[in-house]
Amino acid sequence: MPDQQVDATGQAGNSNKRALVLAGGGAAGNAWELGLIAGLSDAGVDVTEADLIIGTSAGSTVAAQITSGTRPAELYAAIIAEVPPPHAGSDRGRAPNLSALNYLEWSNGVIGSAEDASDMRRRMGAAALEMDATDGSGQTRWRDIVAARLPSRHWPQQPVLITAVDAHTGEPAVFDRHSGIDLVDAVAASTSNGFGAVPPYRIGENRYINGGYRRSENADLAAGYGLVLVLSPFGGRSRMPLEWGMDLATQVDELRAAGSRVETVFPDGDAGDVFDAKATDPSTRPQAARGGYAQGQALAEQLAEAWR
């Protein structure tokens, strides 16, 4: 279980602009990030005012949610009010989701066969396209699910970057309000794992898979910003070989070398021991959110000075 970490030892950047990086982490990660942001906000530190917000996978949903005009406290309250699935609290509810385990086994096989990050992205996209045997209903269903999670379906004026990977070419993709696509489609692409009920997401003639295959947190997109705050539900861990440079530590080193001050925050024990295959289980969300909220309250004083 990852420990809480706030690391503020990086060099001071030349810019006074602030970037917020929201990594993926399933249903639990989404809830933890929203809870932490709400806890910080209620303690006087509003990170939703960042000059740039970068969202990956579940973090892309958070990015769209916190820039919608809905206050963090409202988003947090909505999670706490969620009705858990019928099996919540049973042994079944605490067990890793079977489809999540199948996805990890499938994707680990693809990663293990790849020579480098670029090769992995090409192979992952090809495998996802080969697996997709849907008639288009899977895409429609996924878009409806994503749309229901967003308070607004319009891009904010505030700079927001949403990451994905082109399934046909393996090339990384980054969407913003100037990309000419709907916010819902950008988030749906970033959150598509290309497996089972969530096929590669079609936008025009292209199809996309999860933004986490570009790079784990995609914090490198904040290069040039004076302060970079990274929320990483999986504690900076990566399933990719370290020599590929996909991991958060490598991204942090790059940012600091270029002059950015970088702070990273990982879940502590109050969010629950769920940041593995169990993170996709919706029943984890209330505890993850409460843990994040308490963590945000505890960290507010420490982060306030840096966030000014």
mmCIF file of C-alpha atoms in Angstrom:
data_model
loop_
_atom_site.group_PDB
_atom_site.id
_atom_site.type_symbol
_atom_site.label_atom_id
_atom_site.label_comp_id
_atom_site.label_asym_id
_atom_site.label_seq_id
_atom_site.Cartn_x
_atom_site.Cartn_y
_atom_site.Cartn_z
ATOM 1 C CA MET A 1 0.000 0.000 0.000
ATOM 2 C CA PRO A 2 1.562 3.322 -1.018
ATOM 3 C CA ASP A 3 2.318 5.832 1.701
ATOM 4 C CA GLN A 4 1.424 9.477 1.650
ATOM 5 C CA GLN A 5 4.204 11.499 0.086
ATOM 6 C CA VAL A 6 4.676 15.184 -0.486
ATOM 7 C CA ASP A 7 8.022 15.955 -2.053
ATOM 8 C CA ALA A 8 8.925 19.610 -2.340
ATOM 9 C CA THR A 9 12.671 19.353 -2.778
ATOM 10 C CA GLY A 10 12.782 20.271 -6.468
ATOM 11 C CA GLN A 11 14.393 23.401 -7.776
ATOM 12 C CA ALA A 12 12.348 26.542 -8.045
ATOM 13 C CA GLY A 13 11.182 27.050 -11.607
ATOM 14 C CA ASN A 14 11.527 30.269 -13.562
ATOM 15 C CA SER A 15 7.795 30.425 -14.195
ATOM 16 C CA ASN A 16 5.137 31.330 -11.648
ATOM 17 C CA LYS A 17 2.554 29.145 -13.356
ATOM 18 C CA ARG A 18 1.105 26.068 -11.677
ATOM 19 C CA ALA A 19 0.121 22.734 -13.212
ATOM 20 C CA LEU A 20 -2.064 20.038 -11.687
ATOM 21 C CA VAL A 21 -1.466 16.471 -12.924
ATOM 22 C CA LEU A 22 -4.256 13.930 -12.350
ATOM 23 C CA ALA A 23 -3.205 10.338 -12.973
ATOM 24 C CA GLY A 24 -5.367 7.286 -13.573
ATOM 25 C CA GLY A 25 -6.533 4.959 -10.843
ATOM 26 C CA GLY A 26 -9.924 3.467 -11.636
ATOM 27 C CA ALA A 27 -13.082 4.177 -9.673
ATOM 28 C CA ALA A 28 -11.142 4.421 -6.412
ATOM 29 C CA GLY A 29 -8.547 6.749 -7.905
ATOM 30 C CA ASN A 30 -11.205 9.098 -9.250
ATOM 31 C CA ALA A 31 -12.843 9.253 -5.824
ATOM 32 C CA TRP A 32 -9.558 9.728 -3.964
ATOM 33 C CA GLU A 33 -8.481 12.592 -6.218
ATOM 34 C CA LEU A 34 -11.851 14.344 -5.902
ATOM 35 C CA GLY A 35 -11.806 13.850 -2.123
ATOM 36 C CA LEU A 36 -8.279 15.214 -1.806
ATOM 37 C CA ILE A 37 -9.076 18.230 -3.981
ATOM 38 C CA ALA A 38 -12.198 18.900 -1.882
ATOM 39 C CA GLY A 39 -10.241 18.586 1.364
ATOM 40 C CA LEU A 40 -7.634 21.043 0.121
ATOM 41 C CA SER A 41 -10.309 23.429 -1.124
ATOM 42 C CA ASP A 42 -12.221 23.406 2.170
ATOM 43 C CA ALA A 43 -8.927 24.152 3.935
ATOM 44 C CA GLY A 44 -8.251 27.145 1.698
ATOM 45 C CA VAL A 45 -6.079 25.657 -1.064
ATOM 46 C CA ASP A 46 -7.963 25.638 -4.379
ATOM 47 C CA VAL A 47 -5.901 23.590 -6.830
ATOM 48 C CA THR A 48 -8.714 23.778 -9.392
ATOM 49 C CA GLU A 49 -7.334 27.247 -10.203
ATOM 50 C CA ALA A 50 -4.210 25.702 -11.746
ATOM 51 C CA ASP A 51 -2.918 27.352 -14.923
ATOM 52 C CA LEU A 52 -2.865 23.913 -16.565
ATOM 53 C CA ILE A 53 -4.635 20.664 -15.685
ATOM 54 C CA ILE A 54 -3.492 17.368 -17.198
ATOM 55 C CA GLY A 55 -5.825 14.365 -16.995
ATOM 56 C CA THR A 56 -5.080 10.729 -17.745
ATOM 57 C CA SER A 57 -7.651 7.913 -17.692
ATOM 58 C CA ALA A 58 -9.684 8.310 -14.459
ATOM 59 C CA GLY A 59 -7.784 11.548 -13.944
ATOM 60 C CA SER A 60 -9.230 12.888 -17.186
ATOM 61 C CA THR A 61 -12.686 12.482 -15.668
ATOM 62 C CA VAL A 62 -11.527 14.398 -12.595
ATOM 63 C CA ALA A 63 -10.077 17.140 -14.816
ATOM 64 C CA ALA A 64 -13.423 17.562 -16.579
ATOM 65 C CA GLN A 65 -15.350 17.440 -13.304
ATOM 66 C CA ILE A 66 -13.352 20.053 -11.386
ATOM 67 C CA THR A 67 -13.323 22.529 -14.301
ATOM 68 C CA SER A 68 -17.088 22.246 -14.890
ATOM 69 C CA GLY A 69 -18.043 25.028 -12.479
ATOM 70 C CA THR A 70 -19.123 22.509 -9.846
ATOM 71 C CA ARG A 71 -17.356 23.105 -6.552
ATOM 72 C CA PRO A 72 -15.116 20.329 -5.179
ATOM 73 C CA ALA A 73 -17.289 20.058 -2.070
ATOM 74 C CA GLU A 74 -20.309 19.196 -4.228
ATOM 75 C CA LEU A 75 -18.377 16.575 -6.187
ATOM 76 C CA TYR A 76 -17.138 15.052 -2.929
ATOM 77 C CA ALA A 77 -20.622 15.022 -1.381
ATOM 78 C CA ALA A 78 -22.000 13.232 -4.429
ATOM 79 C CA ILE A 79 -19.497 10.387 -3.972
ATOM 80 C CA ILE A 80 -20.300 10.038 -0.277
ATOM 81 C CA ALA A 81 -23.991 9.819 -1.181
ATOM 82 C CA GLU A 82 -23.472 7.047 -3.752
ATOM 83 C CA VAL A 83 -25.369 3.833 -3.048
ATOM 84 C CA PRO A 84 -22.867 0.946 -2.990
ATOM 85 C CA PRO A 85 -23.516 -2.070 -5.235
ATOM 86 C CA PRO A 86 -25.556 -4.849 -3.577
ATOM 87 C CA HIS A 87 -22.470 -6.983 -2.870
ATOM 88 C CA ALA A 88 -20.556 -4.162 -1.133
ATOM 89 C CA GLY A 89 -19.269 -5.239 2.264
ATOM 90 C CA SER A 90 -19.268 -8.938 1.372
ATOM 91 C CA ASP A 91 -16.196 -11.003 0.556
ATOM 92 C CA ARG A 92 -17.111 -10.659 -3.084
ATOM 93 C CA GLY A 93 -17.163 -6.880 -2.748
ATOM 94 C CA ARG A 94 -13.656 -6.803 -1.360
ATOM 95 C CA ALA A 95 -12.171 -9.190 -3.934
ATOM 96 C CA PRO A 96 -10.433 -7.935 -7.060
ATOM 97 C CA ASN A 97 -12.810 -7.594 -9.971
ATOM 98 C CA LEU A 98 -12.516 -10.579 -12.323
ATOM 99 C CA SER A 99 -12.591 -8.456 -15.459
ATOM 100 C CA ALA A 100 -9.904 -6.214 -13.972
ATOM 101 C CA LEU A 101 -7.702 -9.239 -13.312
ATOM 102 C CA ASN A 102 -8.302 -10.489 -16.853
ATOM 103 C CA TYR A 103 -7.393 -7.067 -18.216
ATOM 104 C CA LEU A 104 -4.179 -6.966 -16.180
ATOM 105 C CA GLU A 105 -3.212 -10.440 -17.360
ATOM 106 C CA TRP A 106 -3.936 -9.511 -20.992
ATOM 107 C CA SER A 107 -2.142 -6.169 -20.903
ATOM 108 C CA ASN A 108 0.825 -7.545 -18.948
ATOM 109 C CA GLY A 109 1.275 -10.083 -21.731
ATOM 110 C CA VAL A 110 1.390 -7.316 -24.323
ATOM 111 C CA ILE A 111 3.826 -5.272 -22.241
ATOM 112 C CA GLY A 112 6.064 -8.300 -21.723
ATOM 113 C CA SER A 113 6.309 -8.912 -25.479
ATOM 114 C CA ALA A 114 7.316 -5.338 -26.348
ATOM 115 C CA GLU A 115 10.834 -4.041 -26.990
ATOM 116 C CA ASP A 116 10.265 -0.474 -25.826
ATOM 117 C CA ALA A 117 7.509 2.012 -25.046
ATOM 118 C CA SER A 118 6.745 2.816 -28.684
ATOM 119 C CA ASP A 119 6.556 -0.875 -29.554
ATOM 120 C CA MET A 120 4.326 -1.469 -26.539
ATOM 121 C CA ARG A 121 1.879 1.215 -27.626
ATOM 122 C CA ARG A 122 1.691 -0.219 -31.149
ATOM 123 C CA ARG A 123 1.193 -3.732 -29.826
ATOM 124 C CA MET A 124 -1.386 -2.620 -27.269
ATOM 125 C CA GLY A 125 -3.394 -0.790 -29.897
ATOM 126 C CA ALA A 126 -3.226 -3.705 -32.328
ATOM 127 C CA ALA A 127 -4.262 -6.179 -29.632
ATOM 128 C CA ALA A 128 -7.176 -3.991 -28.598
ATOM 129 C CA LEU A 129 -8.377 -3.592 -32.174
ATOM 130 C CA GLU A 130 -8.090 -7.327 -32.776
ATOM 131 C CA MET A 131 -10.093 -8.086 -29.648
ATOM 132 C CA ASP A 132 -12.919 -5.706 -30.513
ATOM 133 C CA ALA A 133 -15.771 -7.667 -32.032
ATOM 134 C CA THR A 134 -18.548 -5.252 -31.064
ATOM 135 C CA ASP A 135 -21.102 -3.764 -33.408
ATOM 136 C CA GLY A 136 -20.582 -0.249 -32.084
ATOM 137 C CA SER A 137 -22.882 -0.690 -29.112
ATOM 138 C CA GLY A 138 -19.892 -0.866 -26.755
ATOM 139 C CA GLN A 139 -18.765 2.599 -27.823
ATOM 140 C CA THR A 140 -22.266 4.038 -27.429
ATOM 141 C CA ARG A 141 -22.587 2.510 -23.990
ATOM 142 C CA TRP A 142 -19.185 3.802 -22.878
ATOM 143 C CA ARG A 143 -19.898 7.306 -24.144
ATOM 144 C CA ASP A 144 -23.175 7.379 -22.230
ATOM 145 C CA ILE A 145 -21.411 6.246 -19.035
ATOM 146 C CA VAL A 146 -18.711 8.894 -19.396
ATOM 147 C CA ALA A 147 -21.212 11.639 -20.216
ATOM 148 C CA ALA A 148 -23.242 10.806 -17.107
ATOM 149 C CA ARG A 149 -20.153 11.378 -14.942
ATOM 150 C CA LEU A 150 -19.475 14.894 -16.233
ATOM 151 C CA PRO A 151 -21.356 17.881 -14.787
ATOM 152 C CA SER A 152 -20.710 19.734 -18.056
ATOM 153 C CA ARG A 153 -20.044 18.427 -21.557
ATOM 154 C CA HIS A 154 -18.266 21.587 -22.671
ATOM 155 C CA TRP A 155 -14.538 22.248 -22.613
ATOM 156 C CA PRO A 156 -13.587 24.868 -20.027
ATOM 157 C CA GLN A 157 -11.759 28.032 -21.022
ATOM 158 C CA GLN A 158 -9.077 26.985 -18.528
ATOM 159 C CA PRO A 159 -6.280 24.997 -20.220
ATOM 160 C CA VAL A 160 -6.966 21.259 -19.835
ATOM 161 C CA LEU A 161 -5.054 18.471 -21.579
ATOM 162 C CA ILE A 162 -6.552 14.986 -21.958
ATOM 163 C CA THR A 163 -4.236 12.146 -22.977
ATOM 164 C CA ALA A 164 -4.846 9.065 -25.131
ATOM 165 C CA VAL A 165 -3.018 6.765 -27.577
ATOM 166 C CA ASP A 166 -3.953 6.162 -31.219
ATOM 167 C CA ALA A 167 -4.802 2.458 -31.430
ATOM 168 C CA HIS A 168 -3.894 2.188 -35.121
ATOM 169 C CA THR A 169 -0.470 3.827 -34.984
ATOM 170 C CA GLY A 170 0.509 3.671 -31.312
ATOM 171 C CA GLU A 171 1.211 7.409 -31.408
ATOM 172 C CA PRO A 172 0.426 9.436 -28.273
ATOM 173 C CA ALA A 173 -2.438 11.908 -28.521
ATOM 174 C CA VAL A 174 -3.224 14.947 -26.395
ATOM 175 C CA PHE A 175 -6.619 16.665 -26.681
ATOM 176 C CA ASP A 176 -7.652 20.154 -25.606
ATOM 177 C CA ARG A 177 -10.477 22.552 -26.412
ATOM 178 C CA HIS A 178 -8.792 23.446 -29.695
ATOM 179 C CA SER A 179 -8.741 19.827 -30.947
ATOM 180 C CA GLY A 180 -12.174 20.030 -32.509
ATOM 181 C CA ILE A 181 -13.687 17.132 -30.550
ATOM 182 C CA ASP A 182 -16.231 16.983 -27.744
ATOM 183 C CA LEU A 183 -14.987 16.873 -24.158
ATOM 184 C CA VAL A 184 -16.994 13.684 -23.608
ATOM 185 C CA ASP A 185 -15.203 12.000 -26.502
ATOM 186 C CA ALA A 186 -11.783 13.082 -25.221
ATOM 187 C CA VAL A 187 -12.489 11.656 -21.752
ATOM 188 C CA ALA A 188 -14.018 8.493 -23.212
ATOM 189 C CA ALA A 189 -10.897 7.949 -25.310
ATOM 190 C CA SER A 190 -8.554 8.525 -22.377
ATOM 191 C CA THR A 191 -10.473 6.095 -20.163
ATOM 192 C CA SER A 192 -10.857 3.315 -22.760
ATOM 193 C CA ASN A 193 -8.751 0.292 -21.859
ATOM 194 C CA GLY A 194 -9.484 -1.415 -25.196
ATOM 195 C CA PHE A 195 -10.500 -4.591 -23.409
ATOM 196 C CA GLY A 196 -13.822 -6.382 -23.215
ATOM 197 C CA ALA A 197 -16.793 -4.062 -22.806
ATOM 198 C CA VAL A 198 -14.691 -0.924 -23.339
ATOM 199 C CA PRO A 199 -13.356 -1.175 -26.919
ATOM 200 C CA PRO A 200 -10.910 1.261 -28.541
ATOM 201 C CA TYR A 201 -12.826 4.523 -28.745
ATOM 202 C CA ARG A 202 -13.612 5.921 -32.179
ATOM 203 C CA ILE A 203 -13.275 9.622 -32.922
ATOM 204 C CA GLY A 204 -13.722 10.275 -36.632
ATOM 205 C CA GLU A 205 -11.543 7.823 -38.534
ATOM 206 C CA ASN A 206 -9.248 7.188 -35.566
ATOM 207 C CA ARG A 207 -9.576 4.910 -32.570
ATOM 208 C CA TYR A 208 -7.965 5.453 -29.187
ATOM 209 C CA ILE A 209 -6.954 3.605 -26.046
ATOM 210 C CA ASN A 210 -6.072 4.670 -22.524
ATOM 211 C CA GLY A 211 -3.878 7.722 -21.998
ATOM 212 C CA GLY A 212 -1.843 5.854 -19.388
ATOM 213 C CA TYR A 213 -0.082 4.054 -22.232
ATOM 214 C CA ARG A 214 1.408 7.364 -23.339
ATOM 215 C CA ARG A 215 3.177 7.660 -19.998
ATOM 216 C CA SER A 216 1.971 6.659 -16.554
ATOM 217 C CA GLU A 217 1.074 10.110 -15.159
ATOM 218 C CA ASN A 218 1.969 12.223 -18.210
ATOM 219 C CA ALA A 219 3.482 14.808 -15.897
ATOM 220 C CA ASP A 220 6.032 15.646 -18.599
ATOM 221 C CA LEU A 221 3.310 17.659 -20.343
ATOM 222 C CA ALA A 222 3.740 20.227 -17.556
ATOM 223 C CA ALA A 223 7.301 21.044 -18.644
ATOM 224 C CA GLY A 224 8.027 24.740 -18.207
ATOM 225 C CA TYR A 225 5.626 25.266 -15.299
ATOM 226 C CA GLY A 226 7.131 26.558 -12.087
ATOM 227 C CA LEU A 227 5.117 24.289 -9.795
ATOM 228 C CA VAL A 228 3.804 20.874 -10.779
ATOM 229 C CA LEU A 229 1.498 19.058 -8.350
ATOM 230 C CA VAL A 230 0.995 15.382 -9.203
ATOM 231 C CA LEU A 231 -1.802 13.275 -7.710
ATOM 232 C CA SER A 232 -0.960 9.607 -8.331
ATOM 233 C CA PRO A 233 -3.432 7.023 -6.975
ATOM 234 C CA PHE A 234 -1.064 4.136 -7.735
ATOM 235 C CA GLY A 235 1.745 5.820 -5.830
ATOM 236 C CA GLY A 236 3.956 6.447 -8.838
ATOM 237 C CA ARG A 237 4.209 2.741 -9.630
ATOM 238 C CA SER A 238 4.386 1.562 -13.230
ATOM 239 C CA ARG A 239 3.915 -1.850 -14.847
ATOM 240 C CA MET A 240 6.395 -0.877 -17.550
ATOM 241 C CA PRO A 241 10.127 -1.705 -17.386
ATOM 242 C CA LEU A 242 11.990 1.136 -15.689
ATOM 243 C CA GLU A 243 14.375 1.522 -18.610
ATOM 244 C CA TRP A 244 11.448 2.725 -20.732
ATOM 245 C CA GLY A 245 11.171 5.881 -18.609
ATOM 246 C CA MET A 246 7.392 5.607 -18.266
ATOM 247 C CA ASP A 247 7.445 5.833 -14.460
ATOM 248 C CA LEU A 248 6.681 8.915 -12.396
ATOM 249 C CA ALA A 249 10.159 9.151 -10.855
ATOM 250 C CA THR A 250 11.693 9.621 -14.296
ATOM 251 C CA GLN A 251 9.135 12.277 -15.190
ATOM 252 C CA VAL A 252 9.797 14.113 -11.928
ATOM 253 C CA ASP A 253 13.556 14.037 -12.551
ATOM 254 C CA GLU A 254 13.025 15.501 -16.017
ATOM 255 C CA LEU A 255 10.800 18.293 -14.721
ATOM 256 C CA ARG A 256 13.198 19.200 -11.940
ATOM 257 C CA ALA A 257 16.155 19.178 -14.303
ATOM 258 C CA ALA A 258 14.295 21.765 -16.388
ATOM 259 C CA GLY A 259 13.679 23.960 -13.333
ATOM 260 C CA SER A 260 10.216 22.968 -12.121
ATOM 261 C CA ARG A 261 9.346 22.455 -8.483
ATOM 262 C CA VAL A 262 7.474 19.151 -8.258
ATOM 263 C CA GLU A 263 5.267 17.866 -5.469
ATOM 264 C CA THR A 264 3.743 14.400 -5.542
ATOM 265 C CA VAL A 265 0.882 13.108 -3.417
ATOM 266 C CA PHE A 266 0.042 9.413 -3.013
ATOM 267 C CA PRO A 267 -2.878 7.833 -1.106
ATOM 268 C CA ASP A 268 -2.391 6.969 2.541
ATOM 269 C CA GLY A 269 -3.978 4.114 4.452
ATOM 270 C CA ASP A 270 -7.253 5.923 5.131
ATOM 271 C CA ALA A 271 -8.221 5.617 1.457
ATOM 272 C CA GLY A 272 -8.231 1.825 1.740
ATOM 273 C CA ASP A 273 -5.970 -0.901 0.464
ATOM 274 C CA VAL A 274 -7.565 -0.799 -2.975
ATOM 275 C CA PHE A 275 -5.022 0.636 -5.378
ATOM 276 C CA ASP A 276 -4.528 -2.534 -7.376
ATOM 277 C CA ALA A 277 -7.064 -4.592 -9.351
ATOM 278 C CA LYS A 278 -9.683 -3.655 -6.729
ATOM 279 C CA ALA A 279 -9.490 -0.007 -7.791
ATOM 280 C CA THR A 280 -12.122 -0.624 -10.486
ATOM 281 C CA ASP A 281 -14.712 -1.698 -7.894
ATOM 282 C CA PRO A 282 -17.297 1.113 -7.412
ATOM 283 C CA SER A 283 -17.836 0.055 -3.796
ATOM 284 C CA THR A 284 -14.355 1.414 -2.980
ATOM 285 C CA ARG A 285 -15.317 4.975 -3.818
ATOM 286 C CA PRO A 286 -16.775 6.357 -0.547
ATOM 287 C CA GLN A 287 -13.832 5.235 1.578
ATOM 288 C CA ALA A 288 -11.318 6.383 -1.039
ATOM 289 C CA ALA A 289 -13.005 9.789 -1.169
ATOM 290 C CA ARG A 290 -13.105 10.140 2.620
ATOM 291 C CA GLY A 291 -9.453 9.158 2.836
ATOM 292 C CA GLY A 292 -8.560 11.680 0.159
ATOM 293 C CA TYR A 293 -10.544 14.420 1.884
ATOM 294 C CA ALA A 294 -8.805 13.843 5.211
ATOM 295 C CA GLN A 295 -5.449 13.774 3.455
ATOM 296 C CA GLY A 296 -6.211 17.055 1.693
ATOM 297 C CA GLN A 297 -7.102 18.688 4.980
ATOM 298 C CA ALA A 298 -3.889 17.428 6.550
ATOM 299 C CA LEU A 299 -1.703 18.574 3.648
ATOM 300 C CA ALA A 300 -3.301 21.977 3.091
ATOM 301 C CA GLU A 301 -0.929 23.954 5.282
ATOM 302 C CA GLN A 302 2.107 22.302 3.733
ATOM 303 C CA LEU A 303 0.895 22.875 0.173
ATOM 304 C CA ALA A 304 -0.487 26.383 0.731
ATOM 305 C CA GLU A 305 2.894 28.095 0.611
ATOM 306 C CA ALA A 306 3.861 26.386 -2.642
ATOM 307 C CA TRP A 307 0.468 26.988 -4.273
ATOM 308 C CA ARG A 308 0.381 30.746 -3.747
#
